[in-house]
Coordinates of C-alpha atoms in Angstrom, one line a residue:
M275 CA -14.8 -8.5 23.7
F276 CA -12.1 -10.9 22.5
G277 CA -9.3 -12.2 24.8
K278 CA -6.8 -12.8 22.0
V279 CA -6.5 -11.6 18.4
L280 CA -4.2 -12.9 15.7
I281 CA -3.1 -10.3 13.1
A282 CA -2.7 -12.0 9.8
N283 CA -0.5 -9.2 8.4
R284 CA 2.8 -7.3 8.8
G285 CA 4.2 -3.8 8.7
E286 CA 2.5 -0.7 10.0
I287 CA -1.0 -2.1 9.9
A288 CA -0.1 -5.0 12.1
V289 CA 1.5 -2.5 14.5
R290 CA -1.6 -0.3 14.3
V291 CA -3.9 -3.1 15.3
I292 CA -1.6 -4.3 18.1
R293 CA -1.7 -0.8 19.7
T294 CA -5.5 -0.6 19.8
C295 CA -5.7 -4.2 21.1
R296 CA -3.3 -3.4 23.9
E297 CA -5.4 -0.3 24.9
L298 CA -8.4 -2.6 25.1
G299 CA -6.6 -5.2 27.1
I300 CA -6.7 -7.8 24.3
A301 CA -3.6 -10.1 23.9
T302 CA -2.1 -10.1 20.4
V303 CA -0.5 -12.7 18.2
A304 CA 1.9 -11.8 15.4
V305 CA 2.8 -14.1 12.5
Y306 CA 6.0 -13.6 10.4
S307 CA 8.0 -14.8 7.5
E308 CA 11.7 -15.7 7.6
L309 CA 12.5 -12.2 6.5
D310 CA 10.3 -10.6 9.2
R311 CA 11.8 -12.6 12.1
D312 CA 12.8 -9.4 13.9
A313 CA 10.2 -7.0 12.4
L314 CA 8.6 -4.3 14.5
H315 CA 5.1 -5.9 14.6
V316 CA 6.8 -9.1 15.9
R317 CA 8.6 -7.3 18.6
L318 CA 5.4 -5.5 19.8
A319 CA 3.0 -8.5 19.9
D320 CA 2.4 -10.6 23.0
E321 CA 3.2 -13.8 21.0
A322 CA 4.7 -14.4 17.6
Y323 CA 4.6 -17.5 15.4
A324 CA 6.7 -18.4 12.4
L325 CA 5.0 -19.0 9.0
G326 CA 8.1 -20.0 7.2
G327 CA 9.1 -18.9 3.7
Q328 CA 10.2 -15.5 2.4
T329 CA 7.8 -14.4 -0.3
A330 CA 4.2 -13.5 0.4
A331 CA 2.9 -16.7 -1.2
E332 CA 5.2 -18.7 1.1
S333 CA 4.1 -16.9 4.3
Y334 CA 1.4 -14.3 4.6
L335 CA -0.7 -16.0 1.8
N336 CA -0.1 -19.5 3.3
T337 CA -3.6 -20.3 4.7
E338 CA -2.6 -23.6 6.3
A339 CA 0.4 -22.0 8.2
I340 CA -1.9 -19.2 9.5
L341 CA -4.6 -21.7 10.5
D342 CA -1.9 -23.7 12.4
A343 CA -0.9 -20.6 14.3
I344 CA -4.5 -19.9 15.2
R345 CA -5.0 -23.4 16.6
R346 CA -1.7 -23.3 18.5
T347 CA -2.4 -19.9 20.1
G348 CA -6.1 -20.3 20.8
A349 CA -6.8 -16.9 19.2
E350 CA -10.5 -16.1 19.2
A351 CA -10.4 -13.7 16.3
V352 CA -8.3 -12.7 13.3
H353 CA -7.7 -9.2 12.0
P354 CA -6.6 -9.3 8.3
G355 CA -5.3 -5.7 8.0
Y356 CA -5.2 -4.7 4.4
G357 CA -3.7 -6.4 1.4
F358 CA -2.8 -10.1 1.6
F359 CA -6.0 -12.0 2.7
S360 CA -8.0 -9.0 3.8
E361 CA -10.4 -9.3 0.8
N362 CA -10.3 -13.0 0.3
A363 CA -13.6 -14.8 0.9
D364 CA -12.1 -18.3 1.0
F365 CA -9.7 -17.2 3.8
A366 CA -12.6 -15.6 5.7
R367 CA -14.5 -18.9 5.4
A368 CA -11.5 -20.9 6.5
I369 CA -11.2 -18.7 9.6
T370 CA -14.9 -19.0 10.6
A371 CA -14.8 -22.8 9.9
E372 CA -12.3 -23.0 12.8
G373 CA -14.9 -21.3 15.1
V374 CA -12.8 -18.1 15.0
T375 CA -14.2 -14.6 14.3
F376 CA -13.0 -12.9 11.1
I377 CA -12.7 -9.2 11.8
G378 CA -14.2 -8.0 8.6
P379 CA -17.3 -8.4 6.4
P380 CA -19.1 -11.7 5.7
P381 CA -17.5 -13.8 2.9
E382 CA -20.6 -13.2 0.8
A383 CA -20.0 -9.4 0.9
I384 CA -16.4 -9.9 0.1
E385 CA -17.3 -11.9 -2.9
V386 CA -19.7 -9.4 -4.2
M387 CA -17.5 -6.3 -3.6
G388 CA -14.1 -7.9 -3.8
D389 CA -14.8 -8.7 -7.5
K390 CA -14.8 -5.3 -9.1
I391 CA -17.1 -6.6 -11.8
S392 CA -19.8 -7.9 -9.6
S393 CA -19.5 -4.8 -7.3
R394 CA -20.4 -2.6 -10.3
R395 CA -23.5 -4.7 -10.9
A396 CA -24.4 -4.5 -7.2
A397 CA -23.9 -0.8 -7.0
E398 CA -26.0 -0.3 -10.2
A399 CA -28.8 -2.4 -8.7
A400 CA -28.7 -0.2 -5.6
G401 CA -29.1 2.9 -7.8
V402 CA -25.5 4.1 -7.7
S403 CA -24.0 4.6 -11.2
G404 CA -20.4 3.7 -12.1
V405 CA -17.8 4.8 -14.6
P406 CA -18.8 3.4 -18.1
G407 CA -17.2 0.0 -18.4
R408 CA -17.6 -3.7 -18.9
T409 CA -19.3 -6.0 -16.3
E410 CA -17.5 -9.2 -17.4
P411 CA -13.8 -10.3 -17.3
V412 CA -11.6 -9.6 -20.3
T413 CA -9.7 -12.5 -21.7
D414 CA -8.8 -11.4 -25.2
P415 CA -6.9 -8.2 -26.4
E416 CA -9.5 -7.8 -29.1
E417 CA -12.1 -7.0 -26.4
I418 CA -9.9 -4.1 -25.2
L419 CA -9.5 -2.9 -28.8
A420 CA -13.3 -2.9 -29.3
F421 CA -13.9 -1.1 -26.0
G422 CA -11.4 1.6 -26.9
E423 CA -12.9 2.1 -30.3
E424 CA -16.4 2.4 -28.8
H425 CA -15.6 4.6 -25.7
G426 CA -12.4 6.3 -26.9
W427 CA -8.9 6.1 -25.6
P428 CA -7.3 6.0 -23.0
V429 CA -8.8 2.8 -21.4
A430 CA -8.2 1.6 -17.9
I431 CA -7.4 -2.1 -17.4
K432 CA -8.0 -3.1 -13.7
A433 CA -7.6 -6.2 -11.5
A434 CA -11.0 -7.6 -10.8
F435 CA -10.0 -8.9 -7.3
G436 CA -7.8 -6.1 -6.1
G437 CA -7.4 -2.5 -5.3
G438 CA -4.8 0.2 -4.3
G439 CA -3.8 0.6 -8.0
K440 CA -2.1 -2.8 -8.2
G441 CA -2.7 -4.4 -11.5
M442 CA -4.1 -1.3 -13.1
K443 CA -2.8 -0.2 -16.5
V444 CA -3.8 2.8 -18.6
V445 CA -3.8 2.0 -22.3
Q446 CA -3.3 5.1 -24.5
G447 CA -3.9 3.4 -27.8
P448 CA -4.2 0.1 -29.8
D449 CA -0.5 -0.5 -29.9
E450 CA -0.2 -0.8 -26.1
V451 CA -3.1 -3.2 -25.6
R452 CA -1.4 -6.6 -25.6
E453 CA 1.6 -5.7 -23.4
A454 CA -0.6 -3.8 -20.9
M455 CA -3.0 -6.6 -20.6
E456 CA -0.3 -9.2 -19.9
S457 CA 1.3 -6.9 -17.3
A458 CA -2.0 -6.2 -15.6
Q459 CA -2.7 -9.9 -15.3
R460 CA 0.8 -10.6 -13.9
E461 CA 0.5 -7.9 -11.3
A462 CA -3.0 -9.1 -10.3
Q463 CA -1.8 -12.6 -9.9
A464 CA 1.2 -11.6 -7.9
Y465 CA -0.6 -9.3 -5.5
F466 CA -4.1 -10.8 -5.2
G467 CA -3.6 -14.4 -6.3
R468 CA -6.2 -14.0 -9.2
P469 CA -5.4 -12.8 -12.7
E470 CA -8.8 -11.6 -13.8
I471 CA -9.1 -8.1 -15.3
Y472 CA -11.8 -5.8 -16.5
L473 CA -12.2 -2.5 -18.4
E474 CA -13.4 1.0 -17.6
R475 CA -13.4 4.3 -19.5
Y476 CA -10.5 6.4 -18.2
L477 CA -11.6 9.8 -17.1
A478 CA -9.2 12.6 -18.1
W479 CA -9.1 14.8 -15.0
P480 CA -11.1 13.3 -12.1
R481 CA -10.6 13.5 -8.3
H482 CA -10.5 10.2 -6.3
I483 CA -12.9 10.7 -3.4
E484 CA -13.9 7.8 -1.1
M485 CA -16.4 7.4 1.7
Q486 CA -15.7 5.6 4.9
V487 CA -18.6 3.4 6.1
I488 CA -19.2 1.3 9.1
S489 CA -21.9 -1.3 9.5
D490 CA -22.9 -3.5 12.5
T491 CA -24.8 -6.8 12.8
H492 CA -27.8 -4.9 14.1
G493 CA -28.7 -3.4 10.7
N494 CA -27.0 0.0 11.2
H495 CA -25.1 1.4 8.3
L496 CA -23.4 4.8 8.7
W497 CA -21.1 7.0 6.6
L498 CA -18.3 8.7 8.6
G499 CA -16.9 11.1 6.1
E500 CA -15.0 11.4 2.8
R501 CA -11.3 11.4 2.0
D502 CA -9.7 12.9 -1.1
C503 CA -7.0 10.6 -2.4
S504 CA -6.2 12.3 -5.8
C505 CA -2.5 12.7 -5.5
Q506 CA -1.3 9.4 -7.0
R507 CA 1.5 7.9 -9.0
R508 CA 1.1 4.6 -10.8
H509 CA -2.5 4.8 -9.6
Q510 CA -1.3 4.4 -6.0
K511 CA -1.9 7.1 -3.5
L512 CA 0.7 9.4 -2.1
V513 CA -1.3 12.1 -0.2
E514 CA -4.8 11.7 1.4
E515 CA -6.9 14.2 3.2
S516 CA -10.2 14.8 4.9
P517 CA -12.5 16.6 4.3
A518 CA -12.1 16.8 0.5
P519 CA -11.3 20.4 -0.4
A520 CA -13.6 22.4 -2.7
F521 CA -16.2 19.7 -2.3
P522 CA -19.8 20.9 -1.8
D523 CA -21.7 19.8 1.3
E524 CA -24.6 18.7 -0.8
V525 CA -22.4 16.4 -2.9
R526 CA -20.8 15.1 0.3
R527 CA -24.2 14.2 1.7
R528 CA -25.3 12.5 -1.5
M529 CA -22.1 10.5 -1.8
G530 CA -22.4 9.4 1.8
E531 CA -26.0 8.2 1.2
A532 CA -24.9 6.4 -2.0
A533 CA -22.1 4.7 0.0
V534 CA -24.6 3.5 2.6
K535 CA -26.9 2.2 -0.2
V536 CA -24.0 0.1 -1.6
A537 CA -23.1 -1.3 1.9
R538 CA -26.7 -2.2 2.6
A539 CA -27.2 -3.8 -0.8
C540 CA -24.4 -6.3 -0.1
G541 CA -25.3 -7.0 3.5
Y542 CA -22.1 -5.4 4.7
V543 CA -20.7 -5.6 8.2
N544 CA -17.6 -3.9 9.7
A545 CA -15.5 -1.1 8.3
G546 CA -15.4 -0.5 4.6
T547 CA -14.7 2.2 2.0
V548 CA -16.8 3.0 -1.1
E549 CA -14.6 4.7 -3.7
F550 CA -15.8 7.2 -6.3
L551 CA -14.4 9.3 -9.1
Y552 CA -15.6 12.9 -9.0
Q553 CA -15.5 15.2 -12.1
D554 CA -17.5 18.3 -13.1
G555 CA -19.9 18.0 -10.2
D556 CA -20.8 14.4 -10.8
F557 CA -19.5 11.3 -9.0
Y558 CA -19.3 7.7 -10.2
F559 CA -19.0 4.5 -8.2
L560 CA -15.5 3.0 -8.6
E561 CA -15.2 0.1 -6.2
M562 CA -15.7 -0.9 -2.6
N563 CA -12.8 -2.0 -0.5
T564 CA -14.1 -4.5 2.0
R565 CA -11.4 -3.8 4.6
L566 CA -9.7 -1.1 6.6
Q567 CA -8.0 1.4 4.3
V568 CA -4.4 2.6 4.5
E569 CA -5.6 6.2 4.8
H570 CA -8.1 5.5 7.7
P571 CA -6.1 7.7 10.1
V572 CA -7.3 11.0 8.5
T573 CA -10.9 10.0 9.2
E574 CA -9.9 9.1 12.8
L575 CA -8.4 12.5 13.3
V576 CA -11.4 14.5 12.0
T577 CA -14.0 12.4 13.7
G578 CA -12.2 11.4 16.9
L579 CA -13.1 7.8 16.4
D580 CA -10.8 4.7 16.6
L581 CA -11.8 2.7 13.5
V582 CA -9.9 -0.4 14.7
E583 CA -11.7 -0.3 18.0
L584 CA -15.0 -0.1 16.1
Q585 CA -14.0 -3.0 14.0
L586 CA -13.3 -5.1 17.0
R587 CA -16.5 -4.1 18.8
V588 CA -18.6 -4.8 15.7
A589 CA -17.0 -8.2 15.1
A590 CA -17.7 -9.0 18.8
G591 CA -21.4 -8.4 18.1
E592 CA -21.8 -5.0 19.7
P593 CA -24.1 -2.3 18.1
L594 CA -22.5 0.9 17.0
P595 CA -22.6 3.3 19.9
F596 CA -23.8 6.3 17.9
G597 CA -26.1 7.3 15.0
Q598 CA -25.6 9.2 11.8
D599 CA -26.6 12.5 13.3
Q600 CA -24.1 12.1 16.2
I601 CA -21.0 12.0 13.9
E602 CA -19.1 15.2 14.1
R603 CA -16.2 16.2 11.8
R604 CA -13.7 18.8 13.0
G605 CA -10.8 20.5 11.3
H606 CA -8.6 19.0 8.6
A607 CA -6.3 16.1 8.4
I608 CA -3.6 15.2 5.8
E609 CA -1.7 11.9 5.5
V610 CA 1.3 11.1 3.4
R611 CA 2.6 7.6 2.6
I612 CA 6.3 7.3 3.2
N613 CA 7.3 4.6 0.7
A614 CA 10.6 3.0 0.0
E615 CA 10.9 4.6 -3.5
D616 CA 13.3 6.9 -5.1
P617 CA 11.2 9.8 -6.7
A618 CA 14.2 11.2 -8.6
E619 CA 13.0 12.7 -11.9
G620 CA 9.5 11.3 -11.2
R621 CA 10.5 7.7 -11.7
F622 CA 9.5 6.4 -8.2
L623 CA 11.8 3.4 -8.4
P624 CA 11.5 0.8 -5.5
S625 CA 14.3 1.2 -3.0
P626 CA 14.5 -1.9 -0.7
G627 CA 17.3 -1.9 1.9
T628 CA 18.1 -1.4 5.5
I629 CA 17.0 1.7 7.4
Q630 CA 20.2 3.0 9.0
R631 CA 18.6 6.1 10.7
F632 CA 15.0 7.0 11.4
R633 CA 14.4 10.4 13.1
Q634 CA 10.6 10.7 13.6
P635 CA 8.7 14.0 13.8
A636 CA 6.7 15.2 16.7
G637 CA 4.7 18.1 18.0
P638 CA 1.0 19.0 18.4
G639 CA -1.3 17.3 15.9
V640 CA 1.4 15.0 14.5
R641 CA 0.9 11.2 14.3
L642 CA 3.3 8.6 12.8
D643 CA 2.1 5.0 12.0
A644 CA 5.3 3.2 11.2
G645 CA 6.1 -0.5 10.5
Y646 CA 9.9 -0.1 10.8
E647 CA 12.6 1.4 13.1
A648 CA 16.3 2.1 12.5
G649 CA 18.0 -1.2 11.8
D650 CA 15.0 -2.9 10.1
T651 CA 15.2 -4.0 6.5
V652 CA 12.5 -3.2 3.9
S653 CA 12.3 -6.3 1.7
Q654 CA 11.8 -6.4 -2.0
F655 CA 9.2 -9.2 -1.4
Y656 CA 6.6 -7.0 0.2
D657 CA 4.8 -3.7 -0.2
N658 CA 7.1 -0.7 0.1
L659 CA 5.1 1.3 2.7
V660 CA 7.5 2.3 5.5
A661 CA 5.2 4.6 7.5
K662 CA 2.3 7.0 7.3
L663 CA 2.6 10.5 8.6
V664 CA -0.6 12.2 9.6
V665 CA -1.3 15.7 10.8
W666 CA -4.4 17.6 12.1
A667 CA -5.1 21.3 12.2
P668 CA -8.2 23.5 12.4
D669 CA -8.2 24.2 8.6
R670 CA -6.6 22.8 5.4
D671 CA -3.9 25.4 4.9
A672 CA -2.7 25.1 8.5
A673 CA -2.7 21.3 8.1
R674 CA -0.7 21.6 4.9
R675 CA 1.9 23.8 6.6
K676 CA 2.1 21.5 9.6
M677 CA 2.7 18.5 7.3
I678 CA 5.5 20.4 5.5
R679 CA 7.1 21.1 8.9
A680 CA 6.7 17.4 10.0
L681 CA 8.2 16.1 6.8
E682 CA 11.2 18.4 7.1
E683 CA 11.8 17.0 10.6
T684 CA 11.7 13.4 9.3
T685 CA 15.0 11.8 8.5
I686 CA 15.3 8.3 7.0
E687 CA 18.7 7.1 5.8
G688 CA 19.7 3.9 4.1
I689 CA 16.9 3.8 1.7
A690 CA 15.3 6.3 -0.7
T691 CA 11.8 7.5 0.3
T692 CA 9.0 9.5 -1.3
I693 CA 9.4 12.4 1.2
P694 CA 11.0 14.8 -1.4
A695 CA 8.1 14.2 -3.8
E696 CA 5.6 14.8 -1.1
L697 CA 7.2 18.1 -0.1
A698 CA 7.0 19.1 -3.7
I699 CA 3.3 18.3 -3.8
L700 CA 2.4 20.1 -0.6
R701 CA 4.4 23.2 -1.6
H702 CA 2.8 23.4 -5.1
P703 CA 0.1 26.1 -5.7
D704 CA -2.1 23.6 -7.5
F705 CA -2.3 21.5 -4.4
A706 CA -2.7 24.5 -2.1
E707 CA -5.7 25.6 -4.3
A708 CA -7.1 22.1 -4.8
R709 CA -6.6 22.2 -8.6
H710 CA -5.1 18.7 -8.7
S711 CA -6.5 15.4 -10.0
T712 CA -5.5 11.7 -10.1
N713 CA -3.4 12.5 -13.2
W714 CA -1.8 15.7 -11.8
V715 CA 1.4 14.1 -10.2
E716 CA 2.4 12.3 -13.4
Q717 CA 1.3 14.9 -15.9
R718 CA 2.0 18.3 -14.4
L719 CA 4.1 18.0 -11.2
D720 CA 7.7 18.8 -12.1
L721 CA 10.0 16.5 -10.1
R722 CA 13.2 17.2 -12.1
G723 CA 16.0 17.7 -9.7
V724 CA 14.3 15.9 -6.8
Q725 CA 16.7 13.6 -5.1
A726 CA 16.6 11.2 -2.2
A727 CA 18.7 12.0 0.9
P728 CA 22.2 10.3 0.9
A729 CA 22.8 7.5 3.4
P730 CA 25.3 7.8 6.2
T731 CA 28.7 6.3 5.6
S732 CA 29.2 4.2 8.7
A733 CA 27.5 2.6 11.6
E734 CA 29.1 5.1 14.0
E735 CA 27.3 8.0 12.2
V736 CA 23.9 6.5 13.0
G737 CA 24.7 5.8 16.6
E738 CA 24.3 2.1 16.5
E739 CA 27.3 1.2 18.7
R740 CA 26.1 -0.8 21.6
V741 CA 26.7 -4.0 23.6
L742 CA 23.3 -5.3 24.6
R743 CA 22.3 -7.9 22.0
D744 CA 18.8 -9.1 21.1
V745 CA 18.7 -12.8 20.5
T746 CA 15.8 -14.7 18.9
A747 CA 14.9 -18.3 19.7
E748 CA 12.2 -20.5 18.3
V749 CA 10.8 -23.4 20.4
N750 CA 8.3 -25.6 18.5
G751 CA 7.6 -22.8 16.1
R752 CA 6.9 -20.1 18.8
R753 CA 9.2 -17.1 18.8
Y754 CA 10.9 -15.9 22.0
Q755 CA 13.0 -12.7 22.4
L756 CA 15.9 -12.6 24.8
K757 CA 18.4 -9.9 25.7
L758 CA 22.0 -10.7 26.4
W759 CA 25.0 -8.5 27.3
L760 CA 28.0 -9.6 25.3
P761 CA 31.5 -8.2 25.1
A762 CA 32.8 -7.2 21.7
A763 CA 35.4 -9.9 21.8
A764 CA 32.7 -12.5 22.2
L765 CA 31.4 -11.8 18.7
P766 CA 32.7 -14.2 16.1
V767 CA 34.5 -12.8 13.1
G768 CA 32.1 -12.0 10.3
S769 CA 29.1 -11.8 12.6
A770 CA 26.9 -8.7 12.9
P771 CA 28.6 -5.8 14.6
L772 CA 27.5 -4.3 17.9
G773 CA 24.3 -2.4 17.4
A774 CA 23.1 -4.5 14.5
R775 CA 19.9 -6.4 14.8
P776 CA 20.0 -10.2 14.9
G777 CA 20.5 -11.6 11.4
Q778 CA 21.9 -8.3 10.1
S779 CA 25.3 -8.7 8.4
A780 CA 28.4 -6.7 9.1
T781 CA 28.3 -5.4 5.5
R782 CA 24.7 -4.3 5.8
A783 CA 25.0 -2.6 9.2
G784 CA 28.3 -0.9 8.7
R785 CA 28.2 0.3 5.1
S786 CA 26.0 2.9 3.4
A787 CA 23.3 1.7 1.1
R788 CA 24.2 1.7 -2.6
P789 CA 22.7 4.8 -4.1
R790 CA 19.5 4.2 -6.0
S791 CA 19.1 5.7 -9.4
A792 CA 17.4 5.1 -12.7
A793 CA 18.8 2.6 -15.3
T794 CA 22.1 4.0 -16.7
Q795 CA 21.5 6.8 -19.1
T796 CA 25.1 7.5 -20.2
G797 CA 24.7 5.7 -23.5
S798 CA 27.4 3.2 -22.7
G799 CA 25.3 0.2 -23.9
T800 CA 25.8 -1.6 -20.6
V801 CA 22.2 -1.8 -19.3
T802 CA 21.9 -2.4 -15.5
V803 CA 19.0 -2.6 -13.1
P804 CA 18.6 0.1 -10.5
M805 CA 17.2 -2.1 -7.7
Q806 CA 16.8 -5.6 -6.3
G807 CA 14.0 -7.6 -7.8
T808 CA 13.0 -10.5 -10.1
I809 CA 13.0 -10.5 -13.9
V810 CA 9.4 -11.4 -15.0
K811 CA 9.8 -10.9 -18.8
V812 CA 12.6 -10.5 -21.4
L813 CA 11.5 -8.7 -24.6
V814 CA 14.7 -8.9 -26.7
A815 CA 17.3 -11.4 -27.9
P816 CA 20.8 -11.1 -29.2
G817 CA 20.8 -9.6 -32.7
D818 CA 17.7 -7.5 -32.1
T819 CA 17.9 -3.8 -33.1
V820 CA 16.7 -1.5 -30.4
E821 CA 16.2 2.3 -29.9
A822 CA 17.0 4.3 -26.8
G823 CA 14.1 4.1 -24.4
Q824 CA 12.9 0.8 -25.7
T825 CA 12.0 -1.8 -23.0
L826 CA 14.4 -4.7 -22.9
C827 CA 13.0 -6.6 -19.9
V828 CA 10.5 -6.1 -17.0
L829 CA 11.6 -6.2 -13.4
E830 CA 9.2 -6.8 -10.5
A831 CA 10.2 -5.2 -7.2
M832 CA 7.9 -4.6 -4.2
K833 CA 4.9 -5.9 -6.2
M834 CA 5.4 -3.3 -9.0
E835 CA 6.6 -3.9 -12.5
N836 CA 9.4 -1.6 -13.8
A837 CA 10.6 -1.4 -17.4
I838 CA 14.3 -1.7 -17.9
T839 CA 15.1 0.3 -21.1
A840 CA 17.9 0.7 -23.6
D841 CA 20.2 3.6 -23.0
R842 CA 21.2 4.0 -26.6
D843 CA 20.3 2.9 -30.1
G844 CA 22.1 -0.2 -31.4
T845 CA 22.1 -4.0 -31.7
V846 CA 21.7 -6.3 -28.7
Q847 CA 25.0 -8.1 -28.2
E848 CA 24.2 -10.0 -25.0
V849 CA 21.1 -10.8 -22.8
R850 CA 22.3 -11.9 -19.4
V851 CA 19.0 -12.6 -17.7
Q852 CA 15.9 -14.7 -18.2
A853 CA 12.5 -14.7 -16.7
G854 CA 12.6 -15.8 -13.0
D855 CA 16.2 -14.5 -12.4
A856 CA 16.8 -12.5 -9.2
V857 CA 18.9 -9.4 -9.7
G858 CA 20.4 -6.7 -7.5
P859 CA 21.3 -3.0 -8.0
G860 CA 24.0 -2.6 -10.7
D861 CA 23.5 -6.1 -12.2
V862 CA 24.0 -6.1 -16.0
V863 CA 21.0 -7.4 -17.9
A864 CA 22.0 -6.6 -21.5
I865 CA 24.8 -5.3 -23.6
I866 CA 24.0 -3.0 -26.6
G867 CA 26.6 -2.5 -29.3

């Protein structure tokens, strides 16, 4: 087993890996951007090294900075988590070229399965059919038009080198093709560093069911069980569960065997997930994620296995300690993703900010994997996942009721979260009776009236008053954490108040977060943005005639693009932003007269 592992990631997945490493007696190394200097994963690791920069490209996607941290720490292995470099073959090769173990599949398997186009070809060669689609990248809108005319609308445009719904756009008809293609390419480039896209037929009412696989270096390929991830918005998952409800055992077995065929065909090693769409009793290969999944805890709870421990042992060359017939699945597990998004009216707008209060749930069968604590800031530059709440019970309805109870116990203030929407999902008869699909949340779930909880009004209300101060120091790039007791009088004017984390301003710690809401709908003609982010595209100019609801510009926040629309009919009098501008909540982007 390894003596020291570097986690090339952040947030809750870095925390998750650190915890298993600690249980196995493995030292851990965290890396961090300037914005994550005091993040939870940094505080928990044995060592932490600065990468520099703020954005992902400047930090967690900076190969040379990560390699430098590896050399300086003497780490024997690197765990990539998910997102960032987890499915990047070049990064895996750079790690192994240093004589360091990459805790994941071989680069060749990443290349085959990380490219969604070549993965379709590999799956078909293994006898596993996919959703009808193209097996070559799309470079011209005319190709999308021709595909739509041949297979029918809607059509799904997807990032060739990504997953998790990032870079995916559903095109309802010919008029949407060009804009959707450009948006998909921008999101793919921003999140995965590659702009390539491809096409698939968009199924009308499928369920998204994926199979967890694990493979070792001794030729063993096993399937551990399936997860139903059908509750989605913007093609990104909100609620996941295992086993899949109303799912025949015979189909489960065939899907597991198909997943193993795909893993064996690409010479897979380590943990991976083969994803399928299931509709009318048939399933279709969708893609393979060559990494640990966000929703892996539900598989852990029903199997009793630690997937991160298995990853570490497989990467160290150990054979899997069990066979297919020895895998047992018990009870039912449900996971919800608590994201920094405001679900009001079903808009799910990103909600970066500082968490002022975080009351966590507890009780039998309740697990919380969080990347933040009270006082931590959720940045616009990274993914908006705050925590994953997971429950286990003997059957599905008991698990559903337990999740409702656990969510009701959870309090997060200072940012808006998806908790109100997830309660609406879990309480809905369609979910209780497994009548949902990947389109159910956006097409049928009524989220009118759903509002995020208000923030507290002062630091005193969240109990942050204290004298003990955490102080961070860096020596030759290595981070050290110190604790100092300081009297209130010793704090300079304008510094962070007592109880604030280092680097937290007095304004941020002592004031409630600005309420998050959709773009102004009063018809005033003054169009503002509802969140912090970056303008990536401006679609109008002064003098243009616009209609209410028409997109004026596109705002990127937390790796998602959001349309900023006109609140009334009229003529554009002013445009106050251009592509590349950083904006904050309430900033005016256009005036309509």
